[in-house]
Coordinates of C-alpha atoms and ligand atoms in Angstrom, one line a residue:
M289 CA -0.1 -0.3 0.3
T290 CA 1.6 3.6 -0.8
F291 CA -0.3 6.8 0.1
D292 CA -1.2 7.0 -3.8
D293 CA -3.0 4.6 -3.2
L294 CA -4.9 6.5 -0.7
K295 CA -5.6 9.3 -3.0
I296 CA -3.0 11.5 -1.3
I297 CA -3.2 14.9 -4.0
S298 CA 0.3 14.9 -5.1
P299 CA 1.0 18.7 -3.5
I300 CA 1.1 16.6 -0.1
L301 CA 2.9 13.2 -1.7
K302 CA 5.8 15.7 -2.9
A303 CA 6.0 16.8 0.6
L304 CA 5.6 13.1 2.1
H305 CA 8.5 11.9 0.1
E306 CA 11.0 14.6 1.0
K307 CA 9.9 13.8 4.4
N308 CA 10.8 9.9 2.8
Y309 CA 8.1 8.2 4.2
S310 CA 7.5 6.0 2.3
Q311 CA 4.4 4.0 3.2
P312 CA 1.5 4.6 5.7
T313 CA 1.5 2.7 8.5
P314 CA -1.3 1.0 9.7
I315 CA -3.1 3.6 11.3
Q316 CA -2.9 5.1 8.6
E317 CA -4.1 3.0 5.8
K318 CA -7.3 2.8 8.0
A319 CA -7.8 6.4 9.2
I320 CA -7.0 8.0 6.0
P321 CA -9.8 7.1 3.7
L322 CA -12.7 6.9 6.4
V323 CA -11.4 10.8 7.0
L324 CA -11.6 11.8 3.1
D325 CA -15.0 10.1 3.2
R326 CA -16.5 12.8 6.1
S327 CA -16.6 10.0 8.6
D328 CA -16.6 10.8 12.5
I329 CA -13.6 7.9 13.7
L330 CA -12.8 6.2 17.0
G331 CA -9.2 5.6 17.3
T332 CA -7.5 4.1 19.8
A333 CA -3.9 4.6 19.3
Q334 CA -1.3 6.2 21.1
T335 CA 1.9 7.8 19.9
G336 CA 4.7 6.3 17.6
T337 CA 2.1 4.6 15.3
G338 CA 1.9 8.0 12.9
K339 CA -1.7 9.1 14.0
T340 CA -0.7 12.0 13.2
A341 CA 0.1 12.5 10.1
A342 CA -3.5 9.7 10.0
F343 CA -5.2 12.9 11.2
A344 CA -3.8 15.3 9.7
L345 CA -2.9 14.3 5.6
P346 CA -6.8 13.3 5.8
I347 CA -7.1 17.2 7.2
I348 CA -4.9 19.3 4.6
Q349 CA -6.4 17.3 1.9
L350 CA -9.6 18.3 2.3
I351 CA -9.3 21.5 3.6
E352 CA -7.1 22.0 0.2
Q353 CA -10.1 20.6 -2.4
I354 CA -12.6 22.8 -0.2
E355 CA -10.9 26.0 -0.4
K356 CA -8.4 26.1 -3.3
E357 CA -10.3 28.5 -4.9
H358 CA -10.5 30.7 -2.6
S359 CA -7.3 32.6 -2.5
H360 CA -8.8 35.3 0.4
R361 CA -8.1 35.9 4.4
P362 CA -8.5 31.8 5.6
T363 CA -11.7 30.6 7.5
L364 CA -11.1 28.3 10.4
R365 CA -11.8 24.7 9.1
A366 CA -10.4 22.4 11.2
L367 CA -9.7 22.5 15.4
I368 CA -7.2 20.2 17.0
V369 CA -7.7 19.6 20.7
T370 CA -4.6 18.3 22.2
P371 CA -3.8 18.6 26.4
T372 CA 0.0 19.6 25.9
R373 CA 1.9 22.4 24.3
E374 CA 5.0 19.8 23.9
L375 CA 2.0 18.1 21.6
A376 CA 0.6 20.9 19.8
I377 CA 4.2 22.3 18.8
Q378 CA 4.6 19.1 17.1
I379 CA 1.5 18.1 15.9
G380 CA 2.1 22.2 14.1
E381 CA 5.1 21.1 13.3
N382 CA 4.1 18.4 11.4
I383 CA 1.0 19.8 9.6
E384 CA 3.4 23.0 8.6
L385 CA 6.1 19.7 6.4
Y386 CA 2.9 17.9 5.1
A387 CA 0.9 21.2 4.0
K388 CA 4.2 22.6 3.0
Y389 CA 2.7 23.0 -0.8
T390 CA -0.9 23.1 -0.1
S391 CA -2.0 27.0 0.2
V392 CA -3.1 25.0 3.9
K393 CA -2.6 27.3 6.7
H394 CA -2.4 26.6 10.2
A395 CA -1.5 28.3 13.3
V396 CA -1.2 26.4 17.3
I397 CA -1.9 27.9 20.2
F398 CA -1.1 27.2 24.4
G399 CA -1.1 28.2 27.5
G400 CA 2.2 29.6 29.3
V401 CA 3.3 32.0 27.3
K402 CA 2.4 35.7 25.9
Q403 CA -0.3 35.2 23.8
G404 CA 0.4 38.3 21.2
Q405 CA 1.6 36.2 18.0
Q406 CA -1.4 33.8 19.1
V407 CA -3.4 36.8 18.9
S408 CA -1.6 37.9 15.6
A409 CA -1.8 34.6 14.2
L410 CA -5.8 34.4 14.8
K411 CA -5.8 37.9 13.3
K412 CA -4.3 36.9 9.7
G413 CA -6.7 33.2 9.6
T414 CA -6.0 30.2 9.7
H415 CA -7.9 27.0 7.7
I416 CA -6.4 24.7 10.5
L417 CA -5.8 25.6 14.5
I418 CA -4.1 23.2 16.6
A419 CA -4.6 23.7 20.6
T420 CA -4.0 23.5 24.5
P421 CA -7.8 23.5 26.0
G422 CA -7.3 26.5 28.7
R423 CA -6.1 28.7 26.2
L424 CA -8.5 28.4 23.4
L425 CA -11.5 29.2 26.3
D426 CA -9.6 32.0 27.2
L427 CA -9.1 33.6 23.7
M428 CA -12.9 32.2 22.6
D429 CA -13.9 34.0 26.0
Q430 CA -11.8 37.3 24.8
G431 CA -13.2 37.7 21.9
Y432 CA -10.8 36.7 19.3
L433 CA -11.8 32.9 18.2
D434 CA -15.2 31.5 16.1
L435 CA -15.7 28.1 16.2
S436 CA -18.6 28.0 13.4
T437 CA -17.6 27.6 10.7
I438 CA -15.4 24.6 11.8
K439 CA -16.1 21.4 10.1
I440 CA -13.4 19.4 11.6
F441 CA -13.4 18.7 15.0
V442 CA -10.3 16.6 16.0
L443 CA -9.6 15.8 20.3
D444 CA -6.7 14.1 20.9
E445 CA -4.9 12.0 23.2
A446 CA -8.5 12.0 24.9
D447 CA -7.2 9.7 27.6
R448 CA -4.3 12.0 29.1
M449 CA -6.9 15.0 28.5
L450 CA -9.2 13.5 31.2
D451 CA -6.4 12.5 33.2
M452 CA -5.1 16.0 33.6
G453 CA -8.6 17.1 34.8
F454 CA -9.2 18.9 31.4
I455 CA -13.0 16.8 31.6
H456 CA -15.4 20.3 31.9
D457 CA -13.0 22.7 29.1
I458 CA -13.8 20.3 27.1
K459 CA -17.9 19.8 27.9
K460 CA -18.1 23.9 27.4
L461 CA -15.7 23.6 24.0
L462 CA -17.9 20.8 22.7
K463 CA -21.6 23.9 23.3
L464 CA -19.0 25.9 21.4
L465 CA -18.9 24.5 18.5
P466 CA -21.3 23.4 15.3
R467 CA -23.1 20.5 15.7
K468 CA -22.9 20.0 11.9
R469 CA -18.9 18.8 11.7
Q470 CA -16.6 16.1 11.4
S471 CA -15.4 14.5 14.7
L472 CA -11.8 12.1 15.0
F473 CA -11.3 10.8 18.8
F474 CA -8.4 10.2 19.7
S475 CA -7.6 8.2 22.6
A476 CA -4.4 5.7 23.6
T477 CA -6.2 3.3 25.2
M478 CA -10.3 3.7 26.5
P479 CA -11.9 2.7 30.0
P480 CA -15.4 4.3 29.4
S481 CA -15.4 7.4 30.8
I482 CA -13.7 7.5 27.2
K483 CA -16.3 5.8 25.8
E484 CA -18.9 8.0 27.5
L485 CA -16.8 11.4 26.3
S486 CA -16.5 9.7 22.2
S487 CA -20.3 9.4 22.0
N488 CA -21.4 12.5 23.2
I489 CA -18.7 14.1 20.2
L490 CA -18.5 11.2 17.7
T491 CA -22.1 10.6 15.4
N492 CA -21.6 7.3 13.3
P493 CA -18.4 6.9 14.5
R494 CA -15.8 4.3 12.3
K495 CA -13.8 2.2 15.2
V496 CA -9.8 2.7 13.7
E497 CA -8.3 0.5 15.9
V498 CA -4.1 -0.7 16.1
S499 CA -1.7 -2.6 18.9
P500 CA -3.9 -2.4 21.7
V501 CA -2.4 -0.8 24.6
S502 CA -1.2 -4.1 26.4
S503 CA 0.9 -5.7 22.8
T504 CA 3.4 -2.4 22.2
A505 CA 5.2 -4.4 24.8
E506 CA 6.2 -7.1 22.6
T507 CA 8.1 -4.7 20.7
V508 CA 10.3 -4.2 23.2
Q509 CA 12.6 -6.2 25.2
Q510 CA 12.1 -5.3 29.2
F511 CA 14.0 -5.8 32.3
L512 CA 13.8 -5.4 35.8
Y513 CA 15.8 -5.0 38.6
Y514 CA 14.3 -5.7 42.6
T515 CA 16.1 -2.8 44.4
N516 CA 16.0 -0.7 47.6
K517 CA 14.8 3.0 47.0
S518 CA 18.4 4.0 48.6
S519 CA 20.0 1.9 46.5
K520 CA 18.4 4.1 43.1
K521 CA 20.8 6.4 42.1
D522 CA 24.0 3.8 42.6
L523 CA 22.2 1.3 40.1
L524 CA 21.3 3.1 38.3
R525 CA 24.6 4.6 37.3
H526 CA 25.5 0.9 37.0
I527 CA 23.6 0.2 34.8
L528 CA 24.7 3.4 32.3
K529 CA 28.4 2.9 32.5
D530 CA 27.3 0.2 29.7
D531 CA 28.1 2.7 27.1
K532 CA 25.4 1.5 24.4
I533 CA 23.1 3.8 26.2
D534 CA 23.7 6.8 24.3
Q535 CA 20.3 8.2 24.4
V536 CA 17.8 7.5 27.3
L537 CA 15.0 8.7 28.4
L538 CA 14.2 8.5 32.0
F539 CA 10.7 8.5 34.0
S540 CA 11.1 10.0 37.3
R541 CA 7.5 10.2 38.9
T542 CA 7.4 13.9 40.1
K543 CA 8.8 16.5 39.0
H544 CA 11.1 17.0 41.7
G545 CA 12.4 13.4 41.6
A546 CA 12.9 14.5 37.6
D547 CA 15.5 17.5 38.9
R548 CA 17.2 15.2 41.9
I549 CA 17.9 12.5 39.5
A550 CA 19.3 14.9 36.8
K551 CA 21.2 16.5 39.2
T552 CA 23.1 14.2 40.4
L553 CA 23.5 12.4 37.3
K554 CA 25.7 15.7 36.2
K555 CA 27.7 14.9 38.9
Q556 CA 29.0 11.7 37.8
N557 CA 29.2 13.6 34.5
I558 CA 26.6 12.0 32.6
T559 CA 25.1 14.7 30.4
A560 CA 21.5 14.9 31.4
A561 CA 19.0 18.0 32.2
A562 CA 15.2 17.3 33.8
I563 CA 11.7 18.6 31.5
H564 CA 8.4 19.4 33.2
G565 CA 5.3 21.4 33.7
D566 CA 7.8 23.6 35.8
K567 CA 10.7 24.4 33.3
A568 CA 10.0 27.0 30.7
Q569 CA 8.7 26.5 27.1
N570 CA 12.2 28.0 25.5
Y571 CA 13.9 25.9 28.2
R572 CA 12.0 22.5 27.1
Q573 CA 12.6 22.8 23.7
K574 CA 16.9 23.6 24.1
V575 CA 16.6 20.6 25.9
L576 CA 15.3 18.6 23.5
K577 CA 17.0 19.9 20.8
Q578 CA 20.4 18.8 22.7
F579 CA 18.5 15.0 23.3
K580 CA 17.9 14.5 20.1
S581 CA 21.8 16.2 18.8
G582 CA 23.1 13.8 21.1
E583 CA 24.9 16.3 23.4
V584 CA 22.4 15.4 26.6
R585 CA 23.1 11.9 27.3
V586 CA 20.0 11.6 29.8
L587 CA 17.0 13.0 29.9
V588 CA 14.4 12.9 32.6
A589 CA 10.8 13.5 32.7
T590 CA 8.0 13.1 33.9
D591 CA 4.9 11.3 32.5
I592 CA 3.0 14.7 31.4
A593 CA 6.0 16.2 29.9
A594 CA 7.4 13.4 28.1
R595 CA 3.4 12.5 26.0
G596 CA 4.7 14.5 23.8
I597 CA 7.7 14.4 23.0
D598 CA 8.9 13.1 19.5
I599 CA 11.7 11.1 19.7
D600 CA 13.1 8.9 16.2
K601 CA 14.7 6.3 16.6
L602 CA 14.6 6.3 20.6
Q603 CA 16.1 2.8 22.0
Y604 CA 16.1 2.9 25.7
V605 CA 13.7 4.3 28.4
I606 CA 14.3 3.6 31.8
N607 CA 11.9 3.8 34.9
Y608 CA 13.1 5.1 37.5
D609 CA 10.4 4.5 39.6
I610 CA 8.0 2.3 38.6
P611 CA 4.3 4.1 37.5
D612 CA 1.7 2.7 39.7
V613 CA -1.4 2.5 36.9
A614 CA -0.4 0.0 34.6
E615 CA -0.8 1.8 31.5
T616 CA 1.5 4.3 32.6
Y617 CA 3.7 1.8 31.7
V618 CA 2.8 0.9 28.6
H619 CA 3.3 4.0 27.5
R620 CA 6.4 5.0 28.7
I621 CA 8.5 1.9 26.8
G622 CA 6.1 2.3 24.2
R623 CA 8.7 5.4 23.6
S624 CA 11.6 3.3 22.6
G625 CA 11.7 0.8 20.3
R626 CA 10.0 2.9 17.0
A627 CA 10.9 2.7 13.0
G628 CA 11.4 -0.3 13.5
E629 CA 14.0 -0.5 15.3
Q630 CA 14.3 -2.9 18.9
G631 CA 13.8 -0.5 22.1
V632 CA 15.0 -1.2 24.7
A633 CA 13.2 -0.7 28.7
I634 CA 14.6 -1.5 31.9
S635 CA 12.3 -1.0 35.4
L636 CA 13.9 -0.3 38.6
C637 CA 12.0 -1.5 41.6
E638 CA 11.5 -1.2 45.4
P639 CA 9.4 -2.6 47.7
E640 CA 7.5 -0.6 48.1
E641 CA 5.9 -0.9 43.6
N642 CA 6.5 -4.4 43.9
T643 CA 2.4 -4.7 43.7
Y644 CA 2.9 -2.1 40.7
V645 CA 5.2 -4.3 38.8
K646 CA 2.5 -7.1 39.3
D647 CA -0.4 -5.3 37.8
I648 CA 1.7 -4.2 35.0
E649 CA 2.6 -7.5 33.9
K650 CA -1.6 -9.0 34.4
L651 CA -1.6 -5.8 31.8
I652 CA 0.8 -6.9 29.5
K653 CA 0.5 -10.9 30.0
R654 CA 3.8 -11.6 30.3
K655 CA 6.1 -11.6 33.1
I656 CA 9.3 -9.0 32.5
N657 CA 12.6 -10.5 32.0
L658 CA 14.7 -10.4 36.0
M659 CA 18.2 -8.4 35.3
A660 CA 20.7 -11.8 37.2
D661 CA 23.3 -8.7 36.3
N662 CA 21.9 -7.1 40.2
P663 CA 24.8 -5.5 42.3
F664 CA 22.4 -4.0 44.3
P665 CA 18.9 -6.3 44.9
Q666 CA 16.5 -5.2 47.5
T667 CA 17.1 -6.0 50.6
D668 CA 14.0 -7.5 53.2
K669 CA 15.0 -4.7 55.6
P670 CA 12.6 -2.6 56.5
M671 CA 13.0 0.7 55.5
T672 CA 15.2 3.5 57.8
L673 CA 13.5 6.1 59.3
Q674 CA 15.1 8.1 57.1
E675 CA 13.9 6.5 54.2
K676 CA 10.1 6.8 55.5
K677 CA 10.6 10.0 55.5
E678 CA 11.6 10.6 52.3
A679 CA 8.7 7.9 51.0
N680 CA 6.8 10.4 53.0
R681 CA 7.9 13.9 51.4
E682 CA 7.6 11.8 48.2
K683 CA 4.0 10.8 48.6
Q684 CA 3.1 14.3 49.7
K685 CA 5.1 15.7 46.5
R686 CA 2.8 13.9 44.5
K687 CA -0.3 14.8 46.0
Q688 CA 0.9 18.7 45.3
E689 CA 2.4 17.9 41.7
F690 CA -1.3 16.4 41.2
F691 CA -3.2 19.3 42.0
A692 CA -0.9 21.3 40.9
N693 CA -1.4 19.8 37.4
R694 CA -4.7 20.8 36.9
K695 CA -4.3 23.8 37.1
R696 CA -1.1 24.3 35.4
F697 CA -2.1 23.0 31.7
R698 CA -5.6 24.9 31.8
Ligands
AMP993 P1 2.5 9.4 15.7 O1 2.6 8.9 16.3 O2 2.1 10.4 14.7 O3 3.5 10.8 16.9 O4 4.1 9.0 14.8 C1 5.3 9.1 16.0 C2 6.2 9.3 14.4 O5 6.5 8.1 13.1 C3 7.2 10.6 13.7 O6 8.3 10.6 14.1 C4 6.3 10.6 12.8 O7 7.0 11.6 11.6 C5 6.4 9.1 12.0 N1 5.6 8.3 11.0 C6 4.1 9.0 10.8 N2 3.9 8.6 9.7 C7 5.2 8.0 9.3 C8 5.1 6.9 8.2 N3 3.9 6.8 6.8 N4 6.7 6.9 7.9 C9 7.5 6.5 7.9 N5 7.2 7.6 9.2 C10 6.1 8.4 9.2

C-alpha cells in the first residue's frame, strides 16, 4: 500500500516523499480513507503509531480541496485539541511539513506563554488551529476566536486529557462547536469514561484500532531490577556504565524527583537534563534539541512532559520508578523501539512498588525479565527512618503536583 493508493493529492505526496515516508503506517492506512470519506472516527492509537499524520494528512487534503479557489483570508475549518503544549507544537510542526506545497495555513495556541503572537496569528486567519484547552477557551472568551465555521474537530489523546482534569473544558468547548461537523477522537486507551465522552462527541463513528495498549510491550525488550529505594542512584550509575546506552529517556514520577536525578547524574559527569511542567517552554525546547543531537545523554522527564516528546529511533527507556497505573508503564516503554528498532526498557523497582509490577505483568500478560547482574538487589530490610521520611515527603509532593497539574495546563 502506498500513499498514492490512499488517493493522497500530489502536493502532499511531494512533501511526504521529502520526509521519506515510503508507505503509510497501519493507522494511516485505516484512517485516511475514512476521514476523506467524511466519517467520524473513534481511534485507539498511541503516539509512535503515526496517528498525527493519520488525521493531519486527510484534513489538509479536504481543506485544500474545499478552499483552493478562494485566495482571501483563510477561514477556520479544523480544530485540533490536544492536552499538552509539546504535543500542540509537534502537531503544528508536522502540519507545517505536510502542508508545505498546499495553500493550507495553520496556527498553534497553548498556555504558559504570552498570548500576543498567538492573537496576531489568529487575526491573520488560519484554516487549521491546534490548541490546548485552557488557552483556547481563554482566547475565545476574549473574543479572538469564532468556531462557527469549523467543519472538522479532532480530540487528540483523550485519555490524557481526562487525566489532566480537562473534562470541564472539553464539555464547555463541545457546546461551542457547530453541531454539524466531522469529529475524530483519538485515545491510547479506551476505559468506560473515555467511551462515554466519545459518545457525546461522535456520530456513527468508524472504529480504528492499532496496537492495543498492552501489545506495544511485545516489541520492546523489558528488564527489571528489584532494588531498594536508597540504592536506585547507584544502580542507575551501574546501568549507565554501559556506553551502548547513549541516549535514554528516563522517567520520574515527580518533577522534584526529575530535578534530583538530573542533578545527581550531572555530578557523576553524565550529561543529563530534566524536563517537566515547571520548566519554561524555551528551556524544554532547547533541552529536547540537545537530547536529539546527542549533547544530552539522559533526558529525565515526568510522564506528562514526556507525552509530547517526539524522538525518532529512541532505543532506551528507564523507569526510575514503577508507575502506579499499569497503562502508564505501557505508554512509557512505547516511547522506545520506534521506526522498526528494537527498544529496550529497564525498570527499577523498590519494595513499595512490587505490587505495581504485578499489575503491569497482568496487563501485558507476561513476566518482565529479571536482570541477573544486579549489584544492588532488594533486601527485606525494613525502611530506615530516613527512608520513611523521604517516602512520605515524596507522597506529599506527588499529591501537590497532581493538584497543581490540573491548574497548570489550562
Ligand atoms: P506519531 O504517532 O504521529 O507521533 O508519529 C510517530 C513518528 O512516526 C513521527 O516521528 C512521524 O514523523 C513518523 N511517521 C509518521 N508516519 C510515518 C510514515 N508513514 N512513515 C515513516 N514515518 C512516519
